[in-house]
Amino acid sequence: MVPLICILSLLVASETSSFVPSTSSAHRHEVKRRTTTTSLLHHVDGGDNEEEEVFIRNSSPSSRRIVAQGIVSSTLALVTTTLLSQTSPQASNAITPEQASQSYDIYAPTYNELDGGKAASALGIDDARSSLLKLARGHVLEIGVGTGLNLDSYSFGDGGVTSLTLVDISEGMLSQAKLRIQQLGLLEKKVDVNFVKADATSELVELFGRSKFDTVVDTFSLCVMGNEGARKCLEEVTGVVKEGKDGGQVLLIENTRATNPLLGYYQDLTASTAADVGGKGCLYNQNVGEMIQQTNGLKLVKEEAFAAGLFRSFVCEKI
């Protein structure tokens, strides 16, 4: 069996490809989770290597992308034998909002170690965050804020973010995000910051009303909600964001089913087990682009795939 952590790390962390225009719809839920990124490189080669770690820290974004592509290629080779021994895809069962709240309260103190670090950086996740979130402006709602990993990627002030409403289903995660706000000195910058514990699959419109936010952001949360929860969340997001003609936008980075058929089929075979064993409830084989297109009122403007499509960024507008 191919090590699940290797696949899980790839899913959360990969960045490489190109933006592609698309069409219509979007929706989503609140817990923002990613798959574990505990040293993917070490799981690929089987051990610790200080020279490798130094390379990751010091390499340029282009070098890290080359590393990411190499890891993906190695993983594709590794999964072949597993596919030959498997016959049918597993059913993908999401955790409930209540389970997510309890689980992420436990994960909160060490969450940054799981979803950040060298592997995430080497595979381009930090670059992807910065590239997408610099587009955020005005009154911003971030759902599944987690420990606040996105917060230093925003631009504040004129033409940038003027207020932040940060939502998570876990009180423990919100506590960590509050510490992050203090560390970044955002309150000293006179940025209005609000923290809200809520379920983004059902409570956003009720809490905030319709067409209230200029930008809605989510990174790596839809997978934790399951397919049905993700669709409901996208509907909620569509409700609270302003229309595109008024400057409204939805910015997403999500785990997705790979473009490569072999790796995509492997994800289908292992999604449920991976979620249960090491993925913190994340179903990493979702077709998020299709979900967006099926969400009434949301248009997919731009899509970018990274690491054979293991994760993607999406820019959407309400129509």
Coordinates of C-alpha atoms in Angstrom, one line a residue:
M1 CA 0.0 0.0 0.0
V2 CA 1.4 3.4 -0.9
P3 CA 1.9 5.4 2.3
L4 CA -1.2 7.5 2.9
I5 CA 0.8 10.3 4.3
C6 CA 2.6 10.7 1.0
I7 CA -0.7 11.2 -0.8
L8 CA -2.2 13.3 1.9
S9 CA 0.7 15.6 1.9
L10 CA 0.6 16.0 -1.8
L11 CA -3.1 16.8 -1.7
V12 CA -2.8 19.6 0.8
A13 CA 0.4 21.0 -0.5
S14 CA 1.0 20.9 -4.2
E15 CA 1.3 23.9 -6.5
T16 CA 2.3 24.0 -10.1
S17 CA 0.0 24.6 -13.2
S18 CA -2.2 27.1 -15.0
F19 CA -5.3 29.2 -14.7
V20 CA -8.3 28.2 -16.9
P21 CA -11.5 30.1 -17.4
S22 CA -14.8 28.3 -16.5
T23 CA -18.5 28.9 -15.9
S24 CA -21.1 29.4 -13.2
S25 CA -21.9 28.6 -9.5
A26 CA -20.3 28.1 -5.9
H27 CA -21.0 27.2 -2.2
R28 CA -19.2 26.0 1.1
H29 CA -18.9 25.2 4.9
E30 CA -16.8 26.5 7.8
V31 CA -14.2 24.2 9.0
K32 CA -11.1 25.0 7.1
R33 CA -8.9 22.0 7.1
R34 CA -6.1 20.7 5.0
T35 CA -4.5 17.2 4.7
T36 CA -1.4 16.5 6.7
T37 CA 1.9 17.8 5.4
T38 CA 4.3 16.1 7.7
S39 CA 7.5 16.0 5.6
L40 CA 6.3 14.6 2.4
L41 CA 9.8 14.5 1.1
H42 CA 10.9 12.3 3.9
H43 CA 8.1 9.8 3.2
V44 CA 9.0 9.7 -0.4
D45 CA 12.7 8.8 0.2
G46 CA 12.2 7.0 3.5
G47 CA 14.3 9.0 5.9
D48 CA 15.6 12.3 7.3
N49 CA 18.1 14.4 5.3
E50 CA 19.5 17.7 6.5
E51 CA 20.8 18.6 3.1
E52 CA 17.3 18.1 1.7
E53 CA 15.8 20.4 4.3
V54 CA 18.3 23.1 3.7
F55 CA 17.5 22.9 0.0
I56 CA 13.8 23.3 0.7
R57 CA 14.4 26.3 2.9
N58 CA 16.7 28.1 0.6
S59 CA 15.4 27.2 -2.9
S60 CA 13.6 29.6 -5.2
P61 CA 9.9 29.2 -6.0
S62 CA 10.8 27.7 -9.4
S63 CA 13.1 25.2 -7.8
R64 CA 10.4 24.2 -5.3
R65 CA 8.0 23.7 -8.2
I66 CA 10.5 21.3 -9.8
V67 CA 10.7 19.4 -6.5
A68 CA 6.9 19.3 -6.4
Q69 CA 6.7 17.9 -9.9
G70 CA 9.3 15.3 -9.1
I71 CA 7.4 14.2 -6.0
V72 CA 4.2 13.9 -8.0
S73 CA 5.9 11.8 -10.7
S74 CA 7.4 9.5 -8.0
T75 CA 4.0 9.2 -6.4
L76 CA 2.3 8.3 -9.7
A77 CA 4.8 5.5 -10.0
L78 CA 4.2 4.3 -6.5
V79 CA 0.5 4.2 -6.7
T80 CA 0.4 1.9 -9.8
T81 CA 0.9 -1.3 -7.8
T82 CA -1.8 -0.3 -5.3
L83 CA -4.3 0.3 -8.2
L84 CA -3.6 -3.2 -9.5
S85 CA -4.7 -4.7 -6.2
Q86 CA -7.8 -2.5 -5.7
T87 CA -11.1 -3.0 -7.5
S88 CA -13.8 -0.5 -6.5
P89 CA -13.8 3.1 -5.2
Q90 CA -14.7 3.6 -1.5
A91 CA -17.7 5.5 -0.4
S92 CA -16.7 8.9 0.9
N93 CA -18.2 9.7 4.3
A94 CA -17.8 13.2 5.7
I95 CA -17.5 14.0 9.4
T96 CA -20.4 15.9 10.9
P97 CA -20.1 19.6 11.9
E98 CA -20.2 18.5 15.6
Q99 CA -17.3 16.0 15.0
A100 CA -15.4 18.7 13.1
S101 CA -15.8 21.1 16.0
Q102 CA -14.6 18.6 18.6
S103 CA -11.7 17.3 16.4
Y104 CA -10.3 20.6 15.5
D105 CA -10.4 21.8 19.1
I106 CA -7.9 19.0 19.7
Y107 CA -5.8 19.8 16.5
A108 CA -5.7 23.5 17.2
P109 CA -2.5 23.8 19.2
T110 CA -0.4 21.8 16.7
Y111 CA -2.3 22.6 13.5
N112 CA 0.3 24.8 12.0
E113 CA 2.9 22.0 12.2
L114 CA 0.5 19.7 10.3
D115 CA -0.6 22.2 7.5
G116 CA 2.4 24.4 7.2
G117 CA 6.2 23.8 7.3
K118 CA 8.8 22.8 4.8
A119 CA 6.7 20.4 2.7
A120 CA 3.9 22.9 2.2
S121 CA 6.4 25.6 1.3
A122 CA 8.4 23.3 -1.1
L123 CA 5.2 22.3 -2.9
G124 CA 4.1 25.9 -3.3
I125 CA 1.1 26.3 -1.0
D126 CA 2.6 29.5 0.5
D127 CA 3.0 31.0 -3.0
A128 CA -0.5 30.0 -3.9
R129 CA -2.0 31.7 -0.9
S130 CA -0.1 34.9 -1.5
S131 CA -1.0 35.0 -5.2
L132 CA -4.7 34.5 -4.6
L133 CA -5.3 36.4 -1.4
K134 CA -3.6 39.6 -2.6
L135 CA -6.9 39.9 -4.6
A136 CA -9.0 40.2 -1.5
R137 CA -10.4 43.7 -0.8
G138 CA -13.0 45.5 1.2
H139 CA -15.0 43.7 3.8
V140 CA -13.7 40.2 3.9
L141 CA -15.3 37.0 5.3
E142 CA -12.9 34.1 5.7
I143 CA -14.6 30.8 6.6
G144 CA -12.7 28.0 8.2
V145 CA -10.1 30.4 9.3
G146 CA -8.4 27.8 11.4
T147 CA -5.3 29.1 13.2
G148 CA -5.0 32.0 10.8
L149 CA -2.5 30.7 8.3
N150 CA -3.9 33.0 5.6
L151 CA -3.7 36.2 7.7
D152 CA -0.3 37.4 6.6
S153 CA -1.2 37.0 3.0
Y154 CA -3.7 39.8 3.0
S155 CA -3.0 43.3 1.9
F156 CA -4.5 45.9 4.2
G157 CA -5.3 49.6 3.7
D158 CA -6.3 51.5 0.6
G159 CA -7.4 49.2 -2.1
G160 CA -6.9 46.2 0.1
V161 CA -8.7 44.6 3.1
T162 CA -10.6 47.1 5.3
S163 CA -12.2 44.6 7.7
L164 CA -12.0 40.9 8.5
T165 CA -14.8 38.6 9.7
L166 CA -13.2 35.2 10.7
V167 CA -15.4 32.2 11.0
D168 CA -14.6 28.7 12.2
I169 CA -16.6 25.8 13.7
S170 CA -13.9 25.2 16.3
E171 CA -13.5 27.5 19.3
G172 CA -10.0 26.1 19.7
M173 CA -9.1 27.2 16.2
L174 CA -10.5 30.7 16.7
S175 CA -8.4 31.0 19.9
Q176 CA -5.3 30.3 17.9
A177 CA -6.4 32.8 15.2
K178 CA -6.8 35.5 17.8
L179 CA -3.2 34.9 18.9
R180 CA -2.1 35.1 15.3
I181 CA -3.9 38.5 14.9
Q182 CA -2.0 39.8 17.9
Q183 CA 1.3 38.5 16.6
L184 CA 0.8 40.2 13.3
G185 CA -0.2 43.5 14.9
L186 CA -3.4 43.8 12.8
L187 CA -5.3 45.6 15.6
E188 CA -2.6 48.2 15.7
K189 CA -3.2 48.8 11.9
K190 CA -6.8 49.8 12.8
V191 CA -8.2 46.8 11.0
D192 CA -11.7 45.8 12.2
V193 CA -11.5 42.1 13.1
N194 CA -14.5 40.0 14.2
F195 CA -14.4 36.3 15.3
V196 CA -17.5 34.2 14.8
K197 CA -18.1 30.5 15.8
A198 CA -20.5 29.1 13.2
D199 CA -21.2 26.3 10.7
A200 CA -20.6 27.6 7.3
T201 CA -22.8 24.9 5.7
S202 CA -25.9 26.5 7.2
E203 CA -25.5 29.7 9.2
L204 CA -23.8 32.3 7.1
V205 CA -26.8 34.0 5.5
E206 CA -28.7 33.8 8.8
L207 CA -25.9 35.5 10.7
F208 CA -24.7 38.1 8.2
G209 CA -27.6 38.7 5.8
R210 CA -27.4 38.7 2.0
S211 CA -24.8 40.5 -0.2
K212 CA -22.8 41.8 2.8
F213 CA -19.2 41.1 1.9
D214 CA -16.9 42.3 -0.9
T215 CA -14.7 39.1 -0.7
V216 CA -15.3 35.7 0.7
V217 CA -12.3 33.4 1.2
D218 CA -11.9 29.7 1.9
T219 CA -8.8 27.6 1.8
F220 CA -8.9 23.8 2.2
S221 CA -12.2 23.6 4.1
L222 CA -14.7 22.1 1.6
C223 CA -13.1 18.7 1.8
V224 CA -13.9 18.5 5.5
M225 CA -17.6 19.2 4.8
G226 CA -18.1 16.3 2.5
N227 CA -19.7 16.7 -0.9
E228 CA -23.2 17.6 0.3
G229 CA -21.8 20.0 3.0
A230 CA -19.5 21.6 0.4
R231 CA -22.5 22.3 -1.9
K232 CA -24.5 23.8 1.0
C233 CA -21.5 25.9 2.0
L234 CA -21.1 27.3 -1.6
E235 CA -24.8 28.2 -1.5
E236 CA -24.3 30.1 1.8
V237 CA -21.2 31.8 0.4
T238 CA -23.1 32.9 -2.7
G239 CA -25.8 34.4 -0.5
V240 CA -23.5 36.6 1.6
V241 CA -21.1 37.9 -1.1
K242 CA -21.9 41.0 -3.1
E243 CA -22.6 40.6 -6.9
G244 CA -19.7 40.8 -9.2
K245 CA -21.0 44.0 -10.8
D246 CA -20.6 45.5 -7.3
G247 CA -17.1 44.2 -6.9
G248 CA -18.0 41.0 -5.0
Q249 CA -15.7 37.9 -5.4
V250 CA -15.2 34.5 -3.9
L251 CA -11.6 33.2 -3.6
L252 CA -11.0 29.5 -3.0
I253 CA -8.0 27.1 -2.7
E254 CA -9.2 23.5 -2.3
N255 CA -8.1 19.9 -2.4
T256 CA -9.4 18.4 -5.6
R257 CA -9.5 15.2 -7.6
A258 CA -6.3 14.9 -9.7
T259 CA -6.2 15.7 -13.4
N260 CA -4.0 12.6 -13.9
P261 CA -6.4 9.6 -14.3
L262 CA -4.2 7.2 -12.4
L263 CA -3.7 9.4 -9.4
G264 CA -7.4 10.5 -9.5
Y265 CA -8.5 6.8 -9.4
Y266 CA -6.2 6.2 -6.5
Q267 CA -7.9 9.1 -4.7
D268 CA -11.3 7.6 -5.3
L269 CA -10.1 4.3 -3.9
T270 CA -8.6 5.7 -0.8
A271 CA -10.5 8.9 0.0
S272 CA -12.6 7.6 2.8
T273 CA -9.7 5.6 4.5
A274 CA -7.4 8.6 4.1
A275 CA -9.9 10.9 5.7
D276 CA -10.4 8.5 8.7
V277 CA -6.7 7.6 9.2
G278 CA -4.7 10.7 8.6
G279 CA -6.7 13.4 6.8
K280 CA -8.6 14.9 9.7
G281 CA -11.9 14.1 7.9
C282 CA -10.8 15.6 4.5
L283 CA -12.2 13.9 1.4
Y284 CA -9.5 14.8 -1.0
N285 CA -11.1 13.7 -4.3
Q286 CA -13.8 16.3 -4.6
N287 CA -14.7 17.9 -8.0
V288 CA -14.9 21.4 -6.7
G289 CA -15.1 23.0 -10.2
E290 CA -18.2 21.0 -10.9
M291 CA -19.7 22.0 -7.6
I292 CA -19.1 25.6 -8.3
Q293 CA -20.7 25.3 -11.8
Q294 CA -23.8 23.6 -10.2
T295 CA -24.3 26.4 -7.6
N296 CA -27.0 28.8 -8.7
G297 CA -25.8 32.4 -8.8
L298 CA -22.0 31.9 -8.9
K299 CA -19.8 32.1 -11.9
L300 CA -16.4 30.5 -12.1
V301 CA -14.1 33.1 -13.6
K302 CA -10.6 31.6 -13.2
E303 CA -9.2 28.2 -12.1
E304 CA -5.6 27.1 -11.6
A305 CA -4.4 23.6 -11.0
F306 CA -1.3 22.6 -9.0
A307 CA 0.6 19.3 -8.8
A308 CA -1.4 17.4 -11.4
G309 CA -4.6 19.0 -10.0
L310 CA -4.3 17.7 -6.5
F311 CA -5.4 21.1 -5.4
R312 CA -6.7 24.2 -7.3
S313 CA -7.5 27.8 -6.8
F314 CA -10.7 29.4 -7.9
V315 CA -11.8 32.9 -8.5
C316 CA -15.6 33.3 -8.7
E317 CA -18.2 36.0 -9.0
K318 CA -21.9 36.2 -8.0
I319 CA -24.2 36.9 -10.9

